[in-house]
PDB file of C-alpha atoms in Angstrom:
ATOM      1  CA  MET E   1      65.401 -21.817  27.196  1.00 71.00           C
ATOM      2  CA  LYS E   2      67.179 -25.278  27.720  1.00 71.00           C
ATOM      3  CA  ASN E   3      67.062 -27.567  25.303  1.00 72.00           C
ATOM      4  CA  ASN E   4      64.583 -30.519  26.886  1.00 67.00           C
ATOM      5  CA  THR E   5      65.190 -34.108  27.129  1.00 61.00           C
ATOM      6  CA  ASN E   6      62.229 -34.752  28.270  1.00 61.00           C
ATOM      7  CA  GLU E   7      61.577 -38.944  26.561  1.00 58.00           C
ATOM      8  CA  LEU E   8      58.397 -37.412  25.102  1.00 58.00           C
ATOM      9  CA  CYS E   9      60.153 -35.425  23.066  1.00 67.00           C
ATOM     10  CA  ALA E  10      63.208 -37.156  22.230  1.00 62.00           C
ATOM     11  CA  VAL E  11      64.668 -37.348  18.899  1.00 61.00           C
ATOM     12  CA  SER E  12      66.223 -40.011  17.085  1.00 55.00           C
ATOM     13  CA  ASP E  13      69.116 -39.471  15.303  1.00 52.00           C
ATOM     14  CA  SER E  14      69.217 -42.459  13.486  1.00 51.00           C
ATOM     15  CA  ALA E  15      65.151 -41.875  12.374  1.00 54.00           C
ATOM     16  CA  LEU E  16      65.983 -39.143   9.665  1.00 62.00           C
ATOM     17  CA  SER E  17      61.987 -38.497   9.130  1.00 82.00           C
ATOM     18  CA  THR E  18      62.066 -36.297  12.117  1.00 86.00           C
ATOM     19  CA  VAL E  19      64.931 -33.736  13.007  1.00 87.00           C
ATOM     20  CA  LYS E  20      65.399 -30.474  15.699  1.00 89.00           C
ATOM     21  CA  PRO E  21      65.425 -27.808  12.987  1.00 92.00           C
ATOM     22  CA  LYS E  22      67.884 -24.941  13.730  1.00 92.00           C
ATOM     23  CA  TYR E  23      67.144 -22.235  15.348  1.00 94.00           C
ATOM     24  CA  THR E  24      68.475 -19.180  17.487  1.00 94.00           C
ATOM     25  CA  VAL E  25      66.572 -17.536  20.634  1.00 94.00           C
ATOM     26  CA  ARG E  26      67.301 -13.581  20.984  1.00 93.00           C
ATOM     27  CA  GLN E  27      66.665 -12.595  24.543  1.00 90.00           C
ATOM     28  CA  HIS E  28      65.021  -8.829  24.511  1.00 89.00           C
ATOM     29  CA  ASP E  29      64.566  -7.017  28.061  1.00 85.00           C
ATOM     30  CA  GLU E  30      59.775  -7.850  26.292  1.00 91.00           C
ATOM     31  CA  VAL E  31      60.910 -10.715  24.463  1.00 93.00           C
ATOM     32  CA  TRP E  32      62.939 -13.166  24.036  1.00 93.00           C
ATOM     33  CA  GLU E  33      62.288 -13.859  20.259  1.00 95.00           C
ATOM     34  CA  LEU E  34      62.958 -18.109  18.661  1.00 96.00           C
ATOM     35  CA  SER E  35      63.044 -18.978  15.099  1.00 96.00           C
ATOM     36  CA  ILE E  36      63.055 -22.310  13.781  1.00 96.00           C
ATOM     37  CA  GLU E  37      64.496 -23.494  10.093  1.00 95.00           C
ATOM     38  CA  VAL E  38      61.447 -24.988   8.792  1.00 96.00           C
ATOM     39  CA  PRO E  39      62.000 -25.323   4.979  1.00 95.00           C
ATOM     40  CA  GLY E  40      59.567 -27.117   2.721  1.00 94.00           C
ATOM     41  CA  SER E  41      56.605 -26.616   5.345  1.00 96.00           C
ATOM     42  CA  LYS E  42      53.658 -23.652   5.540  1.00 95.00           C
ATOM     43  CA  LYS E  43      51.334 -22.224   8.256  1.00 94.00           C
ATOM     44  CA  ASN E  44      48.508 -25.419   8.581  1.00 95.00           C
ATOM     45  CA  ASP E  45      51.594 -27.710   9.074  1.00 96.00           C
ATOM     46  CA  VAL E  46      52.593 -25.454  12.594  1.00 96.00           C
ATOM     47  CA  ASP E  47      51.657 -27.499  16.032  1.00 95.00           C
ATOM     48  CA  ILE E  48      52.927 -25.736  19.014  1.00 95.00           C
ATOM     49  CA  ALA E  49      51.883 -26.824  22.151  1.00 93.00           C
ATOM     50  CA  TYR E  50      52.902 -25.502  25.939  1.00 90.00           C
ATOM     51  CA  GLU E  51      52.119 -27.419  28.691  1.00 87.00           C
ATOM     52  CA  ASP E  52      54.425 -27.954  31.755  1.00 85.00           C
ATOM     53  CA  GLY E  53      56.946 -25.554  31.236  1.00 87.00           C
ATOM     54  CA  ILE E  54      57.442 -27.277  27.770  1.00 90.00           C
ATOM     55  CA  LEU E  55      57.458 -25.826  24.059  1.00 93.00           C
ATOM     56  CA  ASP E  56      56.324 -28.151  22.139  1.00 93.00           C
ATOM     57  CA  VAL E  57      57.121 -26.663  18.513  1.00 95.00           C
ATOM     58  CA  ARG E  58      56.551 -29.981  15.734  1.00 94.00           C
ATOM     59  CA  VAL E  59      55.996 -29.185  11.718  1.00 95.00           C
ATOM     60  CA  ARG E  60      55.175 -31.428   9.196  1.00 94.00           C
ATOM     61  CA  ARG E  61      57.049 -30.871   6.072  1.00 92.00           C
ATOM     62  CA  SER E  62      54.066 -30.768   2.885  1.00 89.00           C
ATOM     63  CA  ASP E  63      56.890 -30.593   0.020  1.00 87.00           C
ATOM     64  CA  ASP E  64      55.846 -33.129  -1.821  1.00 83.00           C
ATOM     65  CA  ILE E  65      58.020 -34.311  -5.185  1.00 89.00           C
ATOM     66  CA  PRO E  66      55.925 -34.310  -8.308  1.00 93.00           C
ATOM     67  CA  ASP E  67      55.193 -38.309  -9.579  1.00 93.00           C
ATOM     68  CA  THR E  68      57.063 -37.496 -12.942  1.00 95.00           C
ATOM     69  CA  TRP E  69      60.567 -36.761 -11.597  1.00 95.00           C
ATOM     70  CA  ARG E  70      62.882 -38.830 -10.966  1.00 94.00           C
ATOM     71  CA  PRO E  71      65.527 -38.527  -8.903  1.00 92.00           C
ATOM     72  CA  ILE E  72      69.856 -38.098 -10.381  1.00 91.00           C
ATOM     73  CA  ASN E  73      70.638 -36.800  -6.518  1.00 85.00           C
ATOM     74  CA  PHE E  74      68.588 -37.599  -4.280  1.00 81.00           C
ATOM     75  CA  VAL E  75      69.132 -35.593  -0.527  1.00 81.00           C
ATOM     76  CA  GLU E  76      67.175 -37.366   2.620  1.00 79.00           C
ATOM     77  CA  ARG E  77      64.750 -34.791   4.022  1.00 82.00           C
ATOM     78  CA  PRO E  78      63.282 -34.881   7.012  1.00 86.00           C
ATOM     79  CA  ARG E  79      59.327 -35.639   7.191  1.00 89.00           C
ATOM     80  CA  GLU E  80      59.022 -33.893  10.324  1.00 92.00           C
ATOM     81  CA  TYR E  81      60.709 -31.234  12.708  1.00 93.00           C
ATOM     82  CA  ARG E  82      60.646 -31.143  16.117  1.00 92.00           C
ATOM     83  CA  LEU E  83      61.857 -29.115  19.476  1.00 93.00           C
ATOM     84  CA  CYS E  84      61.109 -28.805  22.752  1.00 92.00           C
ATOM     85  CA  LEU E  85      61.964 -26.125  25.237  1.00 92.00           C
ATOM     86  CA  ASP E  86      62.151 -25.671  28.407  1.00 90.00           C
ATOM     87  CA  VAL E  87      60.748 -22.078  29.641  1.00 89.00           C
ATOM     88  CA  PRO E  88      61.506 -20.394  32.768  1.00 87.00           C
ATOM     89  CA  GLU E  89      58.626 -19.165  34.127  1.00 86.00           C
ATOM     90  CA  SER E  90      59.508 -15.659  33.859  1.00 87.00           C
ATOM     91  CA  ILE E  91      57.521 -16.483  30.107  1.00 89.00           C
ATOM     92  CA  ALA E  92      53.937 -15.556  29.267  1.00 91.00           C
ATOM     93  CA  ALA E  93      52.520 -18.588  28.142  1.00 86.00           C
ATOM     94  CA  ASP E  94      49.799 -17.567  27.391  1.00 87.00           C
ATOM     95  CA  LYS E  95      51.081 -14.843  25.171  1.00 92.00           C
ATOM     96  CA  ILE E  96      52.864 -16.746  23.382  1.00 93.00           C
ATOM     97  CA  GLU E  97      52.447 -15.551  19.728  1.00 95.00           C
ATOM     98  CA  ALA E  98      53.927 -16.910  16.539  1.00 96.00           C
ATOM     99  CA  LYS E  99      54.180 -16.621  12.185  1.00 97.00           C
ATOM    100  CA  LEU E 100      55.289 -18.709   9.708  1.00 97.00           C
ATOM    101  CA  LYS E 101      57.280 -16.862   6.786  1.00 96.00           C
ATOM    102  CA  GLU E 102      59.826 -17.655   4.423  1.00 95.00           C
ATOM    103  CA  GLY E 103      60.108 -21.966   5.250  1.00 96.00           C
ATOM    104  CA  VAL E 104      61.303 -19.671   8.837  1.00 97.00           C
ATOM    105  CA  LEU E 105      58.967 -20.093  11.980  1.00 97.00           C
ATOM    106  CA  HIS E 106      58.983 -17.090  14.515  1.00 97.00           C
ATOM    107  CA  LEU E 107      58.188 -17.013  17.820  1.00 97.00           C
ATOM    108  CA  ASP E 108      57.813 -14.373  19.883  1.00 96.00           C
ATOM    109  CA  LEU E 109      57.191 -14.926  23.436  1.00 94.00           C
ATOM    110  CA  PRO E 110      56.465 -12.091  26.329  1.00 94.00           C
ATOM    111  CA  VAL E 111      58.318 -11.445  29.747  1.00 90.00           C
ATOM    112  CA  SER E 112      54.989 -11.952  32.207  1.00 88.00           C
ATOM    113  CA  GLU E 113      54.799  -7.954  33.466  1.00 81.00           C
ATOM    114  CA  ALA E 114      55.785  -8.882  36.663  1.00 77.00           C
ATOM    115  CA  VAL E 115      59.867 -10.149  36.111  1.00 71.00           C
ATOM    116  CA  LYS E 116      59.870  -6.999  33.005  1.00 69.00           C
ATOM    117  CA  PRO E 117      62.307  -4.276  34.743  1.00 71.00           C
ATOM    118  CA  LEU E 118      61.063  -1.521  36.813  1.00 74.00           C
ATOM    119  CA  ALA E 119      62.564   1.832  35.710  1.00 78.00           C
ATOM    120  CA  ILE E 120      62.148   3.526  39.290  1.00 82.00           C
ATOM    121  CA  GLU E 121      61.400   7.407  39.290  1.00 84.00           C
ATOM    122  CA  VAL E 122      63.048   9.339  41.436  1.00 87.00           C
ATOM    123  CA  LYS E 123      61.019  11.559  43.717  1.00 83.00           C
TER     124      LYS E 123
ATOM    125  CA  MET S   1      65.428 -13.123  -8.277  1.00 66.00           C
ATOM    126  CA  LYS S   2      67.532 -11.975 -10.740  1.00 65.00           C
ATOM    127  CA  LEU S   3      68.687 -14.783 -13.164  1.00 67.00           C
ATOM    128  CA  ALA S   4      71.857 -14.100 -14.945  1.00 64.00           C
ATOM    129  CA  ARG S   5      73.529 -16.451 -17.631  1.00 56.00           C
ATOM    130  CA  TYR S   6      76.415 -17.407 -19.909  1.00 51.00           C
ATOM    131  CA  HIS S   7      77.327 -19.437 -22.105  1.00 47.00           C
ATOM    132  CA  ASN S   8      80.752 -18.634 -23.389  1.00 43.00           C
ATOM    133  CA  SER S   9      82.628 -21.240 -20.575  1.00 40.00           C
ATOM    134  CA  PRO S  10      82.381 -24.553 -20.622  1.00 42.00           C
ATOM    135  CA  VAL S  11      82.733 -26.106 -17.130  1.00 43.00           C
ATOM    136  CA  THR S  12      83.630 -29.450 -18.444  1.00 45.00           C
ATOM    137  CA  ASN S  13      82.603 -32.975 -16.504  1.00 49.00           C
ATOM    138  CA  PRO S  14      85.246 -33.647 -14.246  1.00 53.00           C
ATOM    139  CA  LEU S  15      85.594 -37.441 -15.747  1.00 52.00           C
ATOM    140  CA  SER S  16      84.975 -36.365 -19.914  1.00 52.00           C
ATOM    141  CA  GLY S  17      88.392 -37.299 -20.905  1.00 55.00           C
ATOM    142  CA  LEU S  18      87.672 -41.104 -19.638  1.00 54.00           C
ATOM    143  CA  ASP S  19      84.542 -41.295 -21.577  1.00 53.00           C
ATOM    144  CA  ALA S  20      86.232 -40.457 -23.745  1.00 55.00           C
ATOM    145  CA  LEU S  21      88.647 -42.614 -23.092  1.00 56.00           C
ATOM    146  CA  LEU S  22      86.232 -45.633 -23.201  1.00 55.00           C
ATOM    147  CA  GLY S  23      84.171 -44.646 -26.138  1.00 54.00           C
ATOM    148  CA  PHE S  24      81.106 -42.842 -24.674  1.00 51.00           C
ATOM    149  CA  PRO S  25      79.000 -39.515 -25.962  1.00 49.00           C
ATOM    150  CA  SER S  26      80.655 -36.623 -24.079  1.00 47.00           C
ATOM    151  CA  THR S  27      77.316 -35.520 -24.222  1.00 45.00           C
ATOM    152  CA  GLY S  28      74.134 -35.128 -21.428  1.00 46.00           C
ATOM    153  CA  LEU S  29      74.853 -36.715 -17.590  1.00 48.00           C
ATOM    154  CA  SER S  30      77.789 -39.649 -18.962  1.00 49.00           C
ATOM    155  CA  PRO S  31      77.542 -42.909 -17.814  1.00 51.00           C
ATOM    156  CA  LEU S  32      80.652 -42.410 -15.921  1.00 51.00           C
ATOM    157  CA  TRP S  33      79.816 -40.192 -14.332  1.00 48.00           C
ATOM    158  CA  ASP S  34      76.665 -40.721 -12.854  1.00 50.00           C
ATOM    159  CA  ILE S  35      77.732 -44.240 -11.773  1.00 50.00           C
ATOM    160  CA  ALA S  36      80.463 -42.456 -10.051  1.00 47.00           C
ATOM    161  CA  THR S  37      77.928 -40.400  -8.033  1.00 46.00           C
ATOM    162  CA  ARG S  38      75.578 -43.113  -7.539  1.00 47.00           C
ATOM    163  CA  LEU S  39      78.149 -45.911  -6.484  1.00 44.00           C
ATOM    164  CA  SER S  40      80.205 -43.778  -4.340  1.00 44.00           C
ATOM    165  CA  ASN S  41      76.768 -42.060  -2.347  1.00 41.00           C
ATOM    166  CA  VAL S  42      78.909 -39.461  -2.915  1.00 40.00           C
ATOM    167  CA  PRO S  43      76.634 -35.562  -3.005  1.00 40.00           C
ATOM    168  CA  TRP S  44      75.643 -35.011  -6.979  1.00 41.00           C
ATOM    169  CA  ASP S  45      77.449 -31.553  -6.372  1.00 38.00           C
ATOM    170  CA  ARG S  46      81.428 -31.403  -6.226  1.00 35.00           C
ATOM    171  CA  VAL S  47      81.294 -27.541  -5.389  1.00 33.00           C
ATOM    172  CA  VAL S  48      79.177 -27.157  -2.539  1.00 34.00           C
ATOM    173  CA  MET S  49      80.378 -23.971  -0.642  1.00 34.00           C
ATOM    174  CA  GLY S  50      78.909 -23.380   2.630  1.00 36.00           C
ATOM    175  CA  GLN S  51      76.131 -25.328   3.799  1.00 48.00           C
ATOM    176  CA  GLY S  52      73.235 -27.759   2.008  1.00 66.00           C
ATOM    177  CA  ALA S  53      73.927 -29.927  -1.226  1.00 79.00           C
ATOM    178  CA  PRO S  54      70.935 -29.716  -3.597  1.00 88.00           C
ATOM    179  CA  SER S  55      68.274 -32.420  -4.402  1.00 90.00           C
ATOM    180  CA  LEU S  56      68.882 -33.096  -8.465  1.00 92.00           C
ATOM    181  CA  PHE S  57      65.467 -34.550 -10.561  1.00 94.00           C
ATOM    182  CA  GLU S  58      64.502 -35.450 -13.613  1.00 94.00           C
ATOM    183  CA  ASP S  59      61.469 -35.675 -16.050  1.00 94.00           C
ATOM    184  CA  ASP S  60      61.646 -36.774 -20.286  1.00 93.00           C
ATOM    185  CA  GLU S  61      61.157 -31.955 -20.288  1.00 94.00           C
ATOM    186  CA  ASN S  62      63.795 -31.359 -17.158  1.00 95.00           C
ATOM    187  CA  TYR S  63      67.077 -31.034 -15.091  1.00 95.00           C
ATOM    188  CA  TYR S  64      65.854 -29.733 -11.805  1.00 95.00           C
ATOM    189  CA  ALA S  65      67.793 -28.261  -8.365  1.00 94.00           C
ATOM    190  CA  ARG S  66      66.616 -27.881  -4.423  1.00 94.00           C
ATOM    191  CA  PHE S  67      68.004 -25.563  -2.163  1.00 94.00           C
ATOM    192  CA  GLU S  68      66.833 -25.005   1.322  1.00 93.00           C
ATOM    193  CA  PHE S  69      67.610 -21.193   2.057  1.00 93.00           C
ATOM    194  CA  PRO S  70      64.808 -20.828   4.995  1.00 93.00           C
ATOM    195  CA  GLY S  71      64.464 -16.852   5.881  1.00 93.00           C
ATOM    196  CA  VAL S  72      65.621 -15.790   2.294  1.00 93.00           C
ATOM    197  CA  LYS S  73      63.677 -13.414   0.276  1.00 93.00           C
ATOM    198  CA  LYS S  74      63.447 -13.801  -3.427  1.00 92.00           C
ATOM    199  CA  GLU S  75      64.563 -10.790  -4.019  1.00 93.00           C
ATOM    200  CA  GLY S  76      67.645 -11.642  -1.893  1.00 93.00           C
ATOM    201  CA  VAL S  77      68.588 -14.323  -4.552  1.00 95.00           C
ATOM    202  CA  ALA S  78      70.324 -14.442  -7.378  1.00 95.00           C
ATOM    203  CA  VAL S  79      70.422 -17.806  -9.672  1.00 95.00           C
ATOM    204  CA  GLU S  80      73.240 -17.617 -12.244  1.00 94.00           C
ATOM    205  CA  LEU S  81      74.854 -20.473 -15.883  1.00 93.00           C
ATOM    206  CA  THR S  82      77.888 -21.083 -16.752  1.00 91.00           C
ATOM    207  CA  GLY S  83      78.466 -23.349 -18.553  1.00 88.00           C
ATOM    208  CA  ASN S  84      77.019 -26.415 -17.015  1.00 86.00           C
ATOM    209  CA  GLN S  85      78.340 -23.978 -13.909  1.00 90.00           C
ATOM    210  CA  LEU S  86      74.962 -22.757 -11.642  1.00 93.00           C
ATOM    211  CA  ALA S  87      75.751 -20.384  -9.255  1.00 93.00           C
ATOM    212  CA  ILE S  88      73.480 -19.271  -6.505  1.00 94.00           C
ATOM    213  CA  THR S  89      73.960 -16.545  -4.527  1.00 94.00           C
ATOM    214  CA  VAL S  90      71.399 -16.054  -1.783  1.00 93.00           C
ATOM    215  CA  GLU S  91      72.088 -12.302   0.897  1.00 90.00           C
ATOM    216  CA  ARG S  92      69.689 -12.241   4.333  1.00 83.00           C
ATOM    217  CA  GLY S  93      71.474  -9.347   4.655  1.00 78.00           C
ATOM    218  CA  GLU S  94      74.630  -6.792   4.908  1.00 78.00           C
ATOM    219  CA  ASP S  95      76.605  -9.423   5.806  1.00 81.00           C
ATOM    220  CA  ASN S  96      74.837 -12.746   5.186  1.00 85.00           C
ATOM    221  CA  VAL S  97      76.063 -12.872   1.659  1.00 89.00           C
ATOM    222  CA  GLU S  98      76.254 -17.434   1.174  1.00 88.00           C
ATOM    223  CA  SER S  99      77.321 -18.474  -1.942  1.00 89.00           C
ATOM    224  CA  ARG S 100      76.559 -22.042  -3.869  1.00 89.00           C
ATOM    225  CA  SER S 101      77.867 -23.471  -6.741  1.00 87.00           C
ATOM    226  CA  VAL S 102      77.343 -26.971  -8.160  1.00 88.00           C
ATOM    227  CA  THR S 103      77.559 -29.046 -11.732  1.00 89.00           C
ATOM    228  CA  VAL S 104      74.258 -29.448 -14.183  1.00 90.00           C
ATOM    229  CA  PRO S 105      74.651 -31.539 -15.750  1.00 89.00           C
ATOM    230  CA  GLU S 106      75.217 -30.767 -19.481  1.00 88.00           C
ATOM    231  CA  GLY S 107      72.570 -30.892 -22.127  1.00 90.00           C
ATOM    232  CA  VAL S 108      70.848 -27.529 -20.117  1.00 93.00           C
ATOM    233  CA  ASP S 109      69.534 -25.415 -22.443  1.00 93.00           C
ATOM    234  CA  PRO S 110      70.331 -21.896 -21.108  1.00 90.00           C
ATOM    235  CA  GLU S 111      67.131 -20.369 -22.376  1.00 91.00           C
ATOM    236  CA  LYS S 112      65.392 -22.123 -20.280  1.00 93.00           C
ATOM    237  CA  VAL S 113      66.653 -21.827 -17.006  1.00 94.00           C
ATOM    238  CA  GLY S 114      64.273 -20.668 -14.354  1.00 95.00           C
ATOM    239  CA  ALA S 115      63.780 -20.541 -10.536  1.00 96.00           C
ATOM    240  CA  LYS S 116      60.812 -20.797  -7.823  1.00 95.00           C
ATOM    241  CA  LEU S 117      61.363 -19.656  -4.468  1.00 96.00           C
ATOM    242  CA  ALA S 118      58.326 -20.723  -2.017  1.00 95.00           C
ATOM    243  CA  ASP S 119      58.952 -22.347   1.784  1.00 95.00           C
ATOM    244  CA  GLY S 120      62.477 -21.526   1.455  1.00 95.00           C
ATOM    245  CA  ILE S 121      62.850 -24.106  -0.974  1.00 95.00           C
ATOM    246  CA  LEU S 122      64.541 -22.441  -4.274  1.00 95.00           C
ATOM    247  CA  THR S 123      63.791 -24.542  -7.108  1.00 96.00           C
ATOM    248  CA  VAL S 124      65.326 -24.280 -10.620  1.00 96.00           C
ATOM    249  CA  THR S 125      64.080 -25.641 -13.625  1.00 96.00           C
ATOM    250  CA  LEU S 126      66.480 -25.942 -16.159  1.00 96.00           C
ATOM    251  CA  GLY S 127      65.171 -27.270 -19.918  1.00 95.00           C
ATOM    252  CA  LYS S 128      66.447 -30.279 -21.542  1.00 94.00           C
ATOM    253  CA  LEU S 129      68.659 -29.268 -25.163  1.00 92.00           C
ATOM    254  CA  GLU S 130      66.298 -30.964 -28.209  1.00 86.00           C
ATOM    255  CA  ALA S 131      69.166 -34.276 -28.090  1.00 82.00           C
ATOM    256  CA  GLN S 132      68.847 -34.762 -24.874  1.00 80.00           C
ATOM    257  CA  LYS S 133      64.905 -35.286 -24.984  1.00 82.00           C
ATOM    258  CA  PRO S 134      63.664 -39.108 -25.127  1.00 81.00           C
ATOM    259  CA  ARG S 135      62.745 -39.518 -28.428  1.00 81.00           C
ATOM    260  CA  VAL S 136      59.881 -42.728 -29.756  1.00 82.00           C
ATOM    261  CA  ILE S 137      60.796 -43.940 -32.275  1.00 84.00           C
ATOM    262  CA  LYS S 138      58.151 -45.257 -34.574  1.00 85.00           C
ATOM    263  CA  VAL S 139      58.029 -48.926 -36.461  1.00 88.00           C
ATOM    264  CA  LYS S 140      56.822 -48.959 -39.288  1.00 83.00           C
TER     265      LYS S 140
END
């Protein structure tokens, strides 16, 4: 799975408001597991789109700082995470499943039945 | 989540000697310390092991330190305050242990330290000692 460099998906480095999140991909025979680090986000903050082989994941951050807190040292946080990946044709895009747990978005990308390795029985 | 408190090994502000020389009081977030960290844009925490410096906030009652720990369950987090050294140890699995240690402002009440983990963000609340809280003085 490659990073997509499509202009629409481009994340500008200068603008801290949207950043590319850290992610890992684990490839298994049946399913690819994609984990994306999105601390500070809730289920309703997640938008996942798939079109023309591009998986576009946008996650807003909703961990607001209370108004009464005065910053002593404020480490700038992104407002949104965005990750675009080229998904190979072997992935059954209509069967992608996602869940958000402890600030990590987990996506299961199942491999299409057609390309799964076949075990051929010897008769 | 484990929460341990120690009172016996005070960690001093590295600039406290200078502060004393210049006649600044030695309690609380010293003026020099404060100015130095703000001007130089040096993170407030002097000792950070691993990635990700915390953000630090305050209100009249507490200091608040916020760390990002995506993918960590609360059972895997230990918070320890020794003097004004706040140590966070995070366990993600057998061989995946991460430690972060930061110096917090002086004047924290060790009896009033709490921690909350939500959506991969750990917020440590450090209650201020009475002497650190702003006082309203009535004009007679």
